[in-house]
C-alpha atoms as a printed R data frame, in Angstrom:
    type eleno elety resid chain resno       x      y       z
1   ATOM     1    CA   UNK     A     1  -0.089  0.071  -0.006
2   ATOM     2    CA   UNK     A     2   2.817  2.422   0.931
3   ATOM     3    CA   UNK     A     3   4.299  2.003  -2.499
4   ATOM     4    CA   UNK     A     4   1.209  2.406  -4.197
5   ATOM     5    CA   UNK     A     5   0.449  5.525  -2.400
6   ATOM     6    CA   UNK     A     6   4.140  6.760  -3.049
7   ATOM     7    CA   UNK     A     7   3.357  6.134  -6.844
8   ATOM     8    CA   UNK     A     8   0.146  7.822  -6.830
9   ATOM     9    CA   UNK     A     9   1.678 11.034  -4.988
10  ATOM    10    CA   UNK     A    10   5.142 11.350  -6.698
11  ATOM    11    CA   UNK     A    11   3.765 12.795  -9.854
12  ATOM    12    CA   UNK     A    12   1.708 15.218  -7.837
13  ATOM    13    CA   UNK     A    13   4.706 16.231  -5.765
14  ATOM    14    CA   UNK     A    14   6.934 16.728  -8.943
15  ATOM    15    CA   UNK     A    15   4.230 18.905 -10.498
16  ATOM    16    CA   UNK     A    16   4.135 21.205  -7.443
17  ATOM    17    CA   UNK     A    17   8.028 21.620  -7.601
18  ATOM    18    CA   UNK     A    18   7.526 22.395 -11.205
19  ATOM    19    CA   UNK     A    19   5.054 25.020 -10.439
20  ATOM    20    CA   UNK     A    20   7.695 26.707  -8.308
21  ATOM    21    CA   UNK     A    21  10.072 26.642 -11.226
22  ATOM    22    CA   UNK     A    22   7.621 28.167 -13.572
23  ATOM    23    CA   UNK     A    23   6.678 30.979 -11.068
24  ATOM    24    CA   UNK     A    24  10.368 31.707 -11.451
25  ATOM    25    CA   UNK     A    25  10.448 31.581 -15.188
26  ATOM    26    CA   UNK     A    26   7.288 33.679 -15.476
27  ATOM    27    CA   UNK     A    27   8.882 36.115 -13.080
28  ATOM    28    CA   UNK     A    28  11.933 36.573 -15.522
29  ATOM    29    CA   UNK     A    29   9.565 37.256 -18.396
30  ATOM    30    CA   UNK     A    30   7.567 39.732 -16.284
31  ATOM    31    CA   UNK     A    31  11.038 41.421 -15.601
32  ATOM    32    CA   UNK     A    32  11.055 40.490 -12.028
33  ATOM    33    CA   UNK     A    33  14.660 39.818 -11.057
34  ATOM    34    CA   UNK     A    34  17.292 39.317  -8.430
35  ATOM    35    CA   UNK     A    35  15.728 38.840  -4.797
36  ATOM    36    CA   UNK     A    36  12.182 39.406  -6.051
37  ATOM    37    CA   UNK     A    37  12.656 36.669  -8.557
38  ATOM    38    CA   UNK     A    38  13.966 34.059  -5.945
39  ATOM    39    CA   UNK     A    39  11.249 35.328  -3.573
40  ATOM    40    CA   UNK     A    40   8.440 34.269  -6.053
41  ATOM    41    CA   UNK     A    41  10.021 30.766  -6.353
42  ATOM    42    CA   UNK     A    42  10.628 30.546  -2.453
43  ATOM    43    CA   UNK     A    43   7.080 31.570  -1.604
44  ATOM    44    CA   UNK     A    44   5.603 28.612  -3.365
45  ATOM    45    CA   UNK     A    45   8.175 26.006  -2.961
46  ATOM    46    CA   UNK     A    46   8.292 26.660   0.884
47  ATOM    47    CA   UNK     A    47   4.727 27.299   1.423
48  ATOM    48    CA   UNK     A    48   3.201 24.745   3.651
49  ATOM    49    CA   UNK     A    49  -0.366 25.036   1.894
50  ATOM    50    CA   UNK     A    50   0.854 23.378  -1.611
51  ATOM    51    CA   UNK     A    51   3.096 20.984   0.423
52  ATOM    52    CA   UNK     A    52   0.290 19.770   2.331
53  ATOM    53    CA   UNK     A    53  -2.180 19.461  -0.380
54  ATOM    54    CA   UNK     A    54   0.299 17.542  -2.856
55  ATOM    55    CA   UNK     A    55   2.495 15.632  -0.372
56  ATOM    56    CA   UNK     A    56   0.102 14.867   2.351
57  ATOM    57    CA   UNK     A    57  -3.216 15.103   0.806
58  ATOM    58    CA   UNK     A    58  -2.392 14.128  -2.629
59  ATOM    59    CA   UNK     A    59  -4.832 16.239  -4.509
60  ATOM    60    CA   UNK     A    60  -3.798 16.475  -8.129
61  ATOM    61    CA   UNK     A    61  -4.771 20.023  -8.668
62  ATOM    62    CA   UNK     A    62  -0.941 21.067  -8.966
63  ATOM    63    CA   UNK     A    63  -0.810 19.169 -12.359
64  ATOM    64    CA   UNK     A    64  -3.434 21.389 -13.955
65  ATOM    65    CA   UNK     A    65  -1.679 24.558 -12.463
66  ATOM    66    CA   UNK     A    66   1.775 23.493 -14.018
67  ATOM    67    CA   UNK     A    67   0.092 23.256 -17.445
68  ATOM    68    CA   UNK     A    68  -1.699 26.568 -17.171
69  ATOM    69    CA   UNK     A    69   1.373 28.151 -16.069
70  ATOM    70    CA   UNK     A    70   3.194 26.788 -19.206
71  ATOM    71    CA   UNK     A    71   0.426 27.618 -21.458
72  ATOM    72    CA   UNK     A    72   0.775 31.182 -20.317
73  ATOM    73    CA   UNK     A    73   4.629 31.268 -20.997
74  ATOM    74    CA   UNK     A    74   3.959 29.727 -24.356
75  ATOM    75    CA   UNK     A    75   1.290 32.479 -25.272
76  ATOM    76    CA   UNK     A    76   4.008 35.083 -24.133
77  ATOM    77    CA   UNK     A    77   6.242 33.536 -26.465
78  ATOM    78    CA   UNK     A    78   3.932 33.454 -29.580
79  ATOM    79    CA   UNK     A    79   3.646 29.706 -29.668
80  ATOM    80    CA   UNK     A    80  -0.134 29.376 -29.718
81  ATOM    81    CA   UNK     A    81  -0.437 25.822 -30.777
82  ATOM    82    CA   UNK     A    82   1.707 24.608 -28.226
83  ATOM    83    CA   UNK     A    83  -0.001 27.163 -25.686
84  ATOM    84    CA   UNK     A    84  -3.376 25.495 -26.586
85  ATOM    85    CA   UNK     A    85  -2.106 22.041 -26.234
86  ATOM    86    CA   UNK     A    86  -0.509 22.625 -22.742
87  ATOM    87    CA   UNK     A    87  -3.854 24.473 -21.649
88  ATOM    88    CA   UNK     A    88  -5.987 21.684 -23.128
89  ATOM    89    CA   UNK     A    89  -3.954 19.078 -20.853
90  ATOM    90    CA   UNK     A    90  -4.748 21.087 -17.863
91  ATOM    91    CA   UNK     A    91  -8.240 21.373 -18.692
92  ATOM    92    CA   UNK     A    92  -8.306 17.638 -19.160
93  ATOM    93    CA   UNK     A    93  -6.951 17.305 -15.619
94  ATOM    94    CA   UNK     A    94  -9.133 20.029 -13.746
95  ATOM    95    CA   UNK     A    95 -11.538 22.050 -15.925
96  ATOM    96    CA   UNK     A    96 -10.664 25.625 -14.283
97  ATOM    97    CA   UNK     A    97  -7.729 26.227 -17.063
98  ATOM    98    CA   UNK     A    98 -10.399 26.505 -19.795
99  ATOM    99    CA   UNK     A    99 -10.908 30.043 -18.184
100 ATOM   100    CA   UNK     A   100  -7.838 31.303 -19.841
101 ATOM   101    CA   UNK     A   101  -8.845 30.234 -23.272
102 ATOM   102    CA   UNK     A   102 -10.738 33.381 -24.111
103 ATOM   103    CA   UNK     A   103  -7.844 35.513 -22.529
104 ATOM   104    CA   UNK     A   104  -5.573 33.514 -24.917
105 ATOM   105    CA   UNK     A   105  -7.718 34.367 -27.870
106 ATOM   106    CA   UNK     A   106  -7.640 38.122 -27.231
107 ATOM   107    CA   UNK     A   107  -3.757 38.049 -26.632
108 ATOM   108    CA   UNK     A   108  -3.259 36.343 -29.898
109 ATOM   109    CA   UNK     A   109  -5.497 38.857 -31.784
110 ATOM   110    CA   UNK     A   110  -3.830 41.784 -30.177
111 ATOM   111    CA   UNK     A   111  -0.128 40.578 -30.461
112 ATOM   112    CA   UNK     A   112  -0.581 39.629 -34.348
113 ATOM   113    CA   UNK     A   113  -3.449 41.384 -35.997
114 ATOM   114    CA   UNK     A   114  -2.477 40.258 -39.472
115 ATOM   115    CA   UNK     A   115  -2.590 36.612 -38.897
116 ATOM   116    CA   UNK     A   116  -4.425 36.089 -35.762
117 ATOM   117    CA   UNK     A   117  -7.298 34.209 -37.108
118 ATOM   118    CA   UNK     A   118  -5.266 31.130 -38.185
119 ATOM   119    CA   UNK     A   119  -3.277 31.181 -35.199
120 ATOM   120    CA   UNK     A   120  -6.525 31.592 -32.905
121 ATOM   121    CA   UNK     A   121  -8.087 28.571 -34.671
122 ATOM   122    CA   UNK     A   122  -5.060 26.450 -33.899
123 ATOM   123    CA   UNK     A   123  -4.991 27.611 -30.428
124 ATOM   124    CA   UNK     A   124  -8.664 26.762 -29.770
125 ATOM   125    CA   UNK     A   125  -8.495 23.466 -31.577
126 ATOM   126    CA   UNK     A   126  -5.574 22.275 -29.435
127 ATOM   127    CA   UNK     A   127  -7.184 23.515 -26.393
128 ATOM   128    CA   UNK     A   128 -10.518 21.709 -26.970
129 ATOM   129    CA   UNK     A   129  -9.076 18.460 -28.795
130 ATOM   130    CA   UNK     A   130  -7.035 17.115 -25.703
131 ATOM   131    CA   UNK     A   131 -10.076 17.437 -23.122
132 ATOM   132    CA   UNK     A   132 -12.466 16.058 -25.783
133 ATOM   133    CA   UNK     A   133 -10.402 13.223 -26.497
134 ATOM   134    CA   UNK     A   134  -9.846 12.227 -23.054
135 ATOM   135    CA   UNK     A   135 -13.664 12.527 -22.650
136 ATOM   136    CA   UNK     A   136 -14.565 10.171 -25.665
137 ATOM   137    CA   UNK     A   137 -14.315  6.751 -23.729
138 ATOM   138    CA   UNK     A   138 -16.643  8.243 -20.821
139 ATOM   139    CA   UNK     A   139 -19.165  9.591 -23.334
140 ATOM   140    CA   UNK     A   140 -19.421  6.591 -25.155
141 ATOM   141    CA   UNK     A   141 -19.624  4.265 -22.274
142 ATOM   142    CA   UNK     A   142 -21.974  6.469 -19.997
143 ATOM   143    CA   UNK     A   143 -22.641 10.137 -21.162
144 ATOM   144    CA   UNK     A   144 -25.268 10.650 -18.529
145 ATOM   145    CA   UNK     A   145 -22.753  9.730 -15.586
146 ATOM   146    CA   UNK     A   146 -20.196 11.932 -17.315
147 ATOM   147    CA   UNK     A   147 -22.410 14.892 -17.694
148 ATOM   148    CA   UNK     A   148 -23.748 14.442 -13.986
149 ATOM   149    CA   UNK     A   149 -20.002 14.425 -12.732
150 ATOM   150    CA   UNK     A   150 -19.180 17.536 -14.828
151 ATOM   151    CA   UNK     A   151 -22.054 19.521 -13.414
152 ATOM   152    CA   UNK     A   152 -21.938 18.185  -9.786
153 ATOM   153    CA   UNK     A   153 -20.702 21.289  -8.182
154 ATOM   154    CA   UNK     A   154 -24.169 23.042  -9.345
155 ATOM   155    CA   UNK     A   155 -25.804 20.616  -6.725
156 ATOM   156    CA   UNK     A   156 -23.626 21.210  -3.773
157 ATOM   157    CA   UNK     A   157 -22.005 23.864  -1.723
158 ATOM   158    CA   UNK     A   158 -18.374 23.948  -0.685
159 ATOM   159    CA   UNK     A   159 -17.243 24.782   2.812
160 ATOM   160    CA   UNK     A   160 -14.795 27.425   2.176
161 ATOM   161    CA   UNK     A   161 -17.377 30.001   0.594
162 ATOM   162    CA   UNK     A   162 -20.027 32.479   1.721
163 ATOM   163    CA   UNK     A   163 -22.634 30.560   0.014
164 ATOM   164    CA   UNK     A   164 -22.604 28.002   2.832
165 ATOM   165    CA   UNK     A   165 -24.521 30.791   4.958
166 ATOM   166    CA   UNK     A   166 -26.648 31.884   1.984
167 ATOM   167    CA   UNK     A   167 -27.621 28.462   0.480
168 ATOM   168    CA   UNK     A   168 -29.940 27.293   3.276
169 ATOM   169    CA   UNK     A   169 -32.043 30.458   2.591
170 ATOM   170    CA   UNK     A   170 -31.845 30.711  -1.219
171 ATOM   171    CA   UNK     A   171 -31.608 26.779  -1.925
172 ATOM   172    CA   UNK     A   172 -28.787 25.242  -3.745
173 ATOM   173    CA   UNK     A   173 -30.116 25.791  -7.320
174 ATOM   174    CA   UNK     A   174 -30.863 29.258  -6.828
175 ATOM   175    CA   UNK     A   175 -27.391 29.930  -5.199
176 ATOM   176    CA   UNK     A   176 -25.868 28.072  -8.266
177 ATOM   177    CA   UNK     A   177 -27.671 30.225 -10.750
178 ATOM   178    CA   UNK     A   178 -26.819 33.560  -9.098
179 ATOM   179    CA   UNK     A   179 -23.105 32.493  -8.715
180 ATOM   180    CA   UNK     A   180 -23.020 31.719 -12.385
181 ATOM   181    CA   UNK     A   181 -24.614 35.146 -13.222
182 ATOM   182    CA   UNK     A   182 -22.307 37.132 -11.057
183 ATOM   183    CA   UNK     A   183 -19.439 35.284 -12.473
184 ATOM   184    CA   UNK     A   184 -20.424 35.547 -16.080
185 ATOM   185    CA   UNK     A   185 -20.919 39.558 -15.516
186 ATOM   186    CA   UNK     A   186 -17.569 39.634 -13.998
187 ATOM   187    CA   UNK     A   187 -15.936 37.528 -16.592
188 ATOM   188    CA   UNK     A   188 -17.195 39.582 -19.475
189 ATOM   189    CA   UNK     A   189 -16.121 42.839 -17.799
190 ATOM   190    CA   UNK     A   190 -12.614 41.536 -17.186
191 ATOM   191    CA   UNK     A   191 -12.367 40.430 -20.655
192 ATOM   192    CA   UNK     A   192 -13.404 43.745 -22.022
193 ATOM   193    CA   UNK     A   193 -10.943 45.368 -19.842
194 ATOM   194    CA   UNK     A   194  -8.166 43.104 -20.930
195 ATOM   195    CA   UNK     A   195  -9.121 43.601 -24.712
196 ATOM   196    CA   UNK     A   196  -8.171 47.420 -24.139
197 ATOM   197    CA   UNK     A   197  -4.839 46.748 -22.386
198 ATOM   198    CA   UNK     A   198  -1.350 46.922 -24.207
199 ATOM   199    CA   UNK     A   199  -0.115 43.609 -25.188
200 ATOM   200    CA   UNK     A   200   2.436 42.820 -22.549
201 ATOM   201    CA   UNK     A   201   2.986 39.753 -20.326
202 ATOM   202    CA   UNK     A   202   2.081 41.865 -17.057
203 ATOM   203    CA   UNK     A   203  -1.434 42.249 -18.265
204 ATOM   204    CA   UNK     A   204  -1.550 38.732 -19.268
205 ATOM   205    CA   UNK     A   205  -0.691 37.420 -15.935
206 ATOM   206    CA   UNK     A   206  -2.674 40.077 -14.039
207 ATOM   207    CA   UNK     A   207  -6.078 39.143 -15.872
208 ATOM   208    CA   UNK     A   208  -5.372 35.541 -15.579
209 ATOM   209    CA   UNK     A   209  -5.180 36.108 -11.834
210 ATOM   210    CA   UNK     A   210  -8.101 38.125 -11.804
211 ATOM   211    CA   UNK     A   211 -10.408 35.716 -13.709
212 ATOM   212    CA   UNK     A   212  -9.384 32.967 -11.427
213 ATOM   213    CA   UNK     A   213  -9.827 35.042  -8.504
214 ATOM   214    CA   UNK     A   214 -13.095 36.137  -9.555
215 ATOM   215    CA   UNK     A   215 -14.252 32.426 -10.214
216 ATOM   216    CA   UNK     A   216 -13.150 31.454  -6.606
217 ATOM   217    CA   UNK     A   217 -14.834 34.543  -5.075
218 ATOM   218    CA   UNK     A   218 -18.338 33.830  -6.782
219 ATOM   219    CA   UNK     A   219 -18.393 29.924  -6.883
220 ATOM   220    CA   UNK     A   220 -20.699 28.045  -4.817
221 ATOM   221    CA   UNK     A   221 -17.997 25.057  -4.577
222 ATOM   222    CA   UNK     A   222 -14.618 26.027  -3.308
223 ATOM   223    CA   UNK     A   223 -12.282 23.539  -1.412
224 ATOM   224    CA   UNK     A   224  -9.118 24.469   0.028
225 ATOM   225    CA   UNK     A   225  -7.014 23.007  -2.752
226 ATOM   226    CA   UNK     A   226  -8.704 25.565  -5.074
227 ATOM   227    CA   UNK     A   227  -6.300 28.022  -3.719
228 ATOM   228    CA   UNK     A   228  -3.405 26.457  -5.609
229 ATOM   229    CA   UNK     A   229  -5.191 27.707  -8.768
230 ATOM   230    CA   UNK     A   230  -4.825 31.334  -7.787
231 ATOM   231    CA   UNK     A   231  -1.737 31.291  -5.685
232 ATOM   232    CA   UNK     A   232   1.091 31.215  -8.094
233 ATOM   233    CA   UNK     A   233  -0.432 33.931 -10.430
234 ATOM   234    CA   UNK     A   234  -1.092 36.244  -7.173
235 ATOM   235    CA   UNK     A   235   2.506 35.787  -6.240
236 ATOM   236    CA   UNK     A   236   3.697 37.190  -9.529
237 ATOM   237    CA   UNK     A   237   1.007 40.004  -9.413
238 ATOM   238    CA   UNK     A   238   2.260 41.072  -5.920
239 ATOM   239    CA   UNK     A   239   5.929 41.024  -6.863
240 ATOM   240    CA   UNK     A   240   5.384 42.998  -9.916
241 ATOM   241    CA   UNK     A   241   4.207 45.724  -7.632
242 ATOM   242    CA   UNK     A   242   2.558 48.876  -8.858
243 ATOM   243    CA   UNK     A   243  -1.117 49.649  -8.629
244 ATOM   244    CA   UNK     A   244  -2.333 46.211  -9.756
245 ATOM   245    CA   UNK     A   245  -0.677 44.715  -6.926
């Protein structure tokens, strides 16, 4: 049993360490240098929360977080196909990286106006193809169970959210609908703001953090491991300094 647990947790722990490394890489792309760049790495690598979630609890969220960060770097480096592929792998692991796809489309459109359509199609195709390919066996064997599992969070409320207090009065379905509407409005607002920004890595990371943060702030289902989705991006934004931090 011990060997089996180690085999299950080892890829998660490795992914967690790579998340710290990719924070360091992205910090360099954002112009964060010297001690601040090392601090960005250490603030995640030595943080007890990720260590507990991956090493003790064995939750696999760091894998999706890693592919999200790699996808953002590839977008900055103007490699949309590879970015779509990595974000697609992240989405196949946990669905939240899909929230970055519209941001990626806007980034591609603004960074290369002359050829953005073909690059955008490639980006979206890769981002969608991976989770779809992974889903096909489940859709063929039991599509109802797949869809029920996909939307299960609309039928229960997580412990780490204010909806826990509101749901007994509104009902779970009403809380889910209200949560979705609030998030949708905020999401569209953030996309519009991002579309008006200069095409620079700072804005891509900032609005990625904002989208994930708003999702966590409005979702009816928030578990403690979901904080790992937000923490790496939040560290980068804070260490950038300035008004946004």
